[in-house]
């Protein structure tokens, strides 16, 4: 094709009112999804039904720029998203009756949240790792709140991982030798 032309399977998705800092993807039985987070303090959900990408919903609640989004495996809901940002919070989002809403929140220890990563294994406990601006990583258990009407999560801080001296910008979780889950982190 002509110079500068995009391939046929490429789409430009525009809806944020500022820079986009974070992306995550997941698939459901019928659709593929793209999750974006940006400097306009919103998380945006984009759906592809196999034919085209379409903006689906904007999630609001953060009070500052969003730096990270992640898909979290959960025993309590089919689809759970986490977003973290400069407002020192991690918000947890779940879909109920085709509408996404905030169902829980974690607070960073000291500074902005720079990365969020799913740590779940095959057992029933949903775990989440979150890095922040002072080089720390917090590990959270993300389970339903007992006695709650509807889906409401009650995150509990399980512990911390230390060793970095500067801001952690990247977290990556992966299986190792079949059953062991490792977490890799990178800082400046």
GROMACS .gro file of C-alpha atoms in nm:
model
  188
    1UNK     CA    1   0.000   0.000   0.000
    2UNK     CA    2   0.090   0.365  -0.007
    3UNK     CA    3   0.351   0.498   0.236
    4UNK     CA    4   0.191   0.582   0.572
    5UNK     CA    5  -0.120   0.372   0.506
    6UNK     CA    6  -0.242   0.153   0.794
    7UNK     CA    7  -0.299  -0.221   0.748
    8UNK     CA    8  -0.663  -0.325   0.702
    9UNK     CA    9  -0.685  -0.476   1.052
   10UNK     CA   10  -0.576  -0.154   1.225
   11UNK     CA   11  -0.811   0.082   1.407
   12UNK     CA   12  -0.752   0.423   1.565
   13UNK     CA   13  -0.950   0.458   1.887
   14UNK     CA   14  -0.999   0.814   2.004
   15UNK     CA   15  -1.192   0.918   2.312
   16UNK     CA   16  -0.946   1.016   2.587
   17UNK     CA   17  -0.900   1.386   2.654
   18UNK     CA   18  -0.531   1.348   2.735
   19UNK     CA   19  -0.238   1.112   2.695
   20UNK     CA   20  -0.302   0.737   2.729
   21UNK     CA   21  -0.059   0.577   2.975
   22UNK     CA   22  -0.192   0.223   3.014
   23UNK     CA   23  -0.345  -0.059   2.809
   24UNK     CA   24  -0.472  -0.409   2.886
   25UNK     CA   25  -0.669  -0.666   2.688
   26UNK     CA   26  -0.900  -0.956   2.764
   27UNK     CA   27  -1.151  -1.172   2.583
   28UNK     CA   28  -1.499  -1.295   2.664
   29UNK     CA   29  -1.696  -1.562   2.485
   30UNK     CA   30  -1.835  -1.314   2.232
   31UNK     CA   31  -1.595  -1.019   2.227
   32UNK     CA   32  -1.240  -0.893   2.256
   33UNK     CA   33  -1.184  -0.597   2.489
   34UNK     CA   34  -0.925  -0.322   2.517
   35UNK     CA   35  -0.894  -0.125   2.841
   36UNK     CA   36  -0.718   0.213   2.836
   37UNK     CA   37  -0.625   0.451   3.117
   38UNK     CA   38  -0.501   0.804   3.080
   39UNK     CA   39  -0.424   1.154   3.196
   40UNK     CA   40  -0.791   1.249   3.179
   41UNK     CA   41  -0.846   1.045   3.500
   42UNK     CA   42  -1.064   0.787   3.323
   43UNK     CA   43  -1.056   0.421   3.226
   44UNK     CA   44  -1.216   0.352   2.889
   45UNK     CA   45  -1.348   0.020   2.765
   46UNK     CA   46  -1.345  -0.068   2.395
   47UNK     CA   47  -1.523  -0.374   2.255
   48UNK     CA   48  -1.459  -0.566   1.933
   49UNK     CA   49  -1.736  -0.801   1.824
   50UNK     CA   50  -1.523  -0.947   1.545
   51UNK     CA   51  -1.610  -0.679   1.292
   52UNK     CA   52  -1.505  -0.348   1.446
   53UNK     CA   53  -1.386  -0.171   1.762
   54UNK     CA   54  -1.638   0.042   1.947
   55UNK     CA   55  -1.614   0.257   2.259
   56UNK     CA   56  -1.833   0.091   2.524
   57UNK     CA   57  -1.802   0.275   2.858
   58UNK     CA   58  -1.600   0.534   3.050
   59UNK     CA   59  -1.515   0.454   3.413
   60UNK     CA   60  -1.474   0.752   3.644
   61UNK     CA   61  -1.356   0.774   4.003
   62UNK     CA   62  -0.985   0.846   3.997
   63UNK     CA   63  -0.894   1.202   4.096
   64UNK     CA   64  -0.562   1.216   3.911
   65UNK     CA   65  -0.382   1.062   3.610
   66UNK     CA   66  -0.407   0.685   3.559
   67UNK     CA   67  -0.073   0.506   3.513
   68UNK     CA   68  -0.173   0.140   3.494
   69UNK     CA   69  -0.459  -0.097   3.416
   70UNK     CA   70  -0.470  -0.475   3.453
   71UNK     CA   71  -0.709  -0.766   3.417
   72UNK     CA   72  -0.734  -0.964   3.742
   73UNK     CA   73  -0.850  -1.324   3.769
   74UNK     CA   74  -1.115  -1.350   4.037
   75UNK     CA   75  -1.327  -1.628   4.181
   76UNK     CA   76  -1.605  -1.378   4.256
   77UNK     CA   77  -1.657  -1.228   3.909
   78UNK     CA   78  -1.587  -1.331   3.552
   79UNK     CA   79  -1.418  -1.003   3.462
   80UNK     CA   80  -1.232  -0.785   3.711
   81UNK     CA   81  -1.018  -0.485   3.618
   82UNK     CA   82  -0.774  -0.288   3.831
   83UNK     CA   83  -0.659   0.068   3.762
   84UNK     CA   84  -0.398   0.267   3.954
   85UNK     CA   85  -0.276   0.621   3.936
   86UNK     CA   86  -0.132   0.939   4.077
   87UNK     CA   87  -0.421   0.966   4.328
   88UNK     CA   88  -0.250   0.686   4.530
   89UNK     CA   89  -0.540   0.447   4.474
   90UNK     CA   90  -0.613   0.122   4.298
   91UNK     CA   91  -0.974   0.094   4.188
   92UNK     CA   92  -1.133  -0.243   4.115
   93UNK     CA   93  -1.400  -0.257   3.845
   94UNK     CA   94  -1.647  -0.537   3.766
   95UNK     CA   95  -1.922  -0.583   3.511
   96UNK     CA   96  -2.275  -0.636   3.638
   97UNK     CA   97  -2.568  -0.652   3.393
   98UNK     CA   98  -2.350  -0.510   3.110
   99UNK     CA   99  -2.245  -0.206   3.317
  100UNK     CA  100  -1.897  -0.167   3.467
  101UNK     CA  101  -1.872  -0.013   3.813
  102UNK     CA  102  -1.620   0.038   4.092
  103UNK     CA  103  -1.654  -0.249   4.342
  104UNK     CA  104  -1.353  -0.188   4.565
  105UNK     CA  105  -1.048   0.028   4.630
  106UNK     CA  106  -0.696  -0.012   4.772
  107UNK     CA  107  -0.481   0.276   4.894
  108UNK     CA  108  -0.109   0.299   4.816
  109UNK     CA  109   0.129   0.318   5.110
  110UNK     CA  110   0.295   0.646   5.023
  111UNK     CA  111   0.304   0.760   4.661
  112UNK     CA  112   0.140   0.722   4.322
  113UNK     CA  113   0.061   0.375   4.186
  114UNK     CA  114   0.281   0.297   3.886
  115UNK     CA  115   0.199  -0.066   3.800
  116UNK     CA  116  -0.061  -0.329   3.885
  117UNK     CA  117  -0.035  -0.701   3.808
  118UNK     CA  118  -0.249  -1.012   3.863
  119UNK     CA  119  -0.083  -1.273   4.087
  120UNK     CA  120  -0.363  -1.531   4.100
  121UNK     CA  121  -0.276  -1.899   4.087
  122UNK     CA  122  -0.522  -2.179   4.026
  123UNK     CA  123  -0.648  -2.170   4.385
  124UNK     CA  124  -0.946  -1.964   4.499
  125UNK     CA  125  -0.760  -1.658   4.630
  126UNK     CA  126  -0.733  -1.356   4.400
  127UNK     CA  127  -0.407  -1.167   4.450
  128UNK     CA  128  -0.290  -0.838   4.309
  129UNK     CA  129   0.053  -0.671   4.319
  130UNK     CA  130   0.083  -0.293   4.304
  131UNK     CA  131   0.403  -0.090   4.271
  132UNK     CA  132   0.434   0.266   4.385
  133UNK     CA  133   0.656   0.569   4.347
  134UNK     CA  134   0.887   0.493   4.639
  135UNK     CA  135   1.004   0.156   4.505
  136UNK     CA  136   0.771  -0.061   4.711
  137UNK     CA  137   0.537  -0.339   4.600
  138UNK     CA  138   0.223  -0.418   4.798
  139UNK     CA  139   0.044  -0.752   4.765
  140UNK     CA  140  -0.335  -0.744   4.808
  141UNK     CA  141  -0.596  -1.015   4.851
  142UNK     CA  142  -0.907  -0.922   4.652
  143UNK     CA  143  -1.208  -1.110   4.788
  144UNK     CA  144  -1.581  -1.036   4.820
  145UNK     CA  145  -1.689  -0.850   5.134
  146UNK     CA  146  -1.895  -1.077   5.356
  147UNK     CA  147  -2.256  -0.969   5.395
  148UNK     CA  148  -2.241  -0.730   5.100
  149UNK     CA  149  -2.542  -0.694   4.876
  150UNK     CA  150  -2.428  -0.740   4.518
  151UNK     CA  151  -2.062  -0.757   4.429
  152UNK     CA  152  -1.847  -0.557   4.667
  153UNK     CA  153  -1.479  -0.638   4.716
  154UNK     CA  154  -1.281  -0.588   5.031
  155UNK     CA  155  -0.911  -0.572   4.941
  156UNK     CA  156  -0.672  -0.665   5.221
  157UNK     CA  157  -0.302  -0.585   5.217
  158UNK     CA  158  -0.116  -0.915   5.260
  159UNK     CA  159   0.238  -0.782   5.267
  160UNK     CA  160   0.511  -0.594   5.091
  161UNK     CA  161   0.807  -0.671   4.868
  162UNK     CA  162   1.110  -0.447   4.910
  163UNK     CA  163   1.445  -0.402   4.740
  164UNK     CA  164   1.404  -0.126   4.484
  165UNK     CA  165   1.544   0.216   4.568
  166UNK     CA  166   1.353   0.409   4.299
  167UNK     CA  167   1.013   0.417   4.130
  168UNK     CA  168   0.902   0.079   3.991
  169UNK     CA  169   0.761   0.127   3.642
  170UNK     CA  170   0.691  -0.230   3.534
  171UNK     CA  171   0.549  -0.543   3.698
  172UNK     CA  172   0.504  -0.872   3.515
  173UNK     CA  173   0.363  -1.193   3.659
  174UNK     CA  174   0.413  -1.533   3.493
  175UNK     CA  175   0.399  -1.909   3.553
  176UNK     CA  176   0.730  -2.084   3.607
  177UNK     CA  177   0.771  -2.461   3.580
  178UNK     CA  178   0.395  -2.511   3.563
  179UNK     CA  179   0.282  -2.420   3.914
  180UNK     CA  180   0.507  -2.149   4.057
  181UNK     CA  181   0.403  -1.787   3.993
  182UNK     CA  182   0.687  -1.534   3.972
  183UNK     CA  183   0.671  -1.157   3.979
  184UNK     CA  184   0.931  -0.952   3.791
  185UNK     CA  185   0.976  -0.582   3.860
  186UNK     CA  186   1.183  -0.306   3.699
  187UNK     CA  187   1.279   0.040   3.825
  188UNK     CA  188   1.474   0.337   3.695
   0.00000   0.00000   0.00000
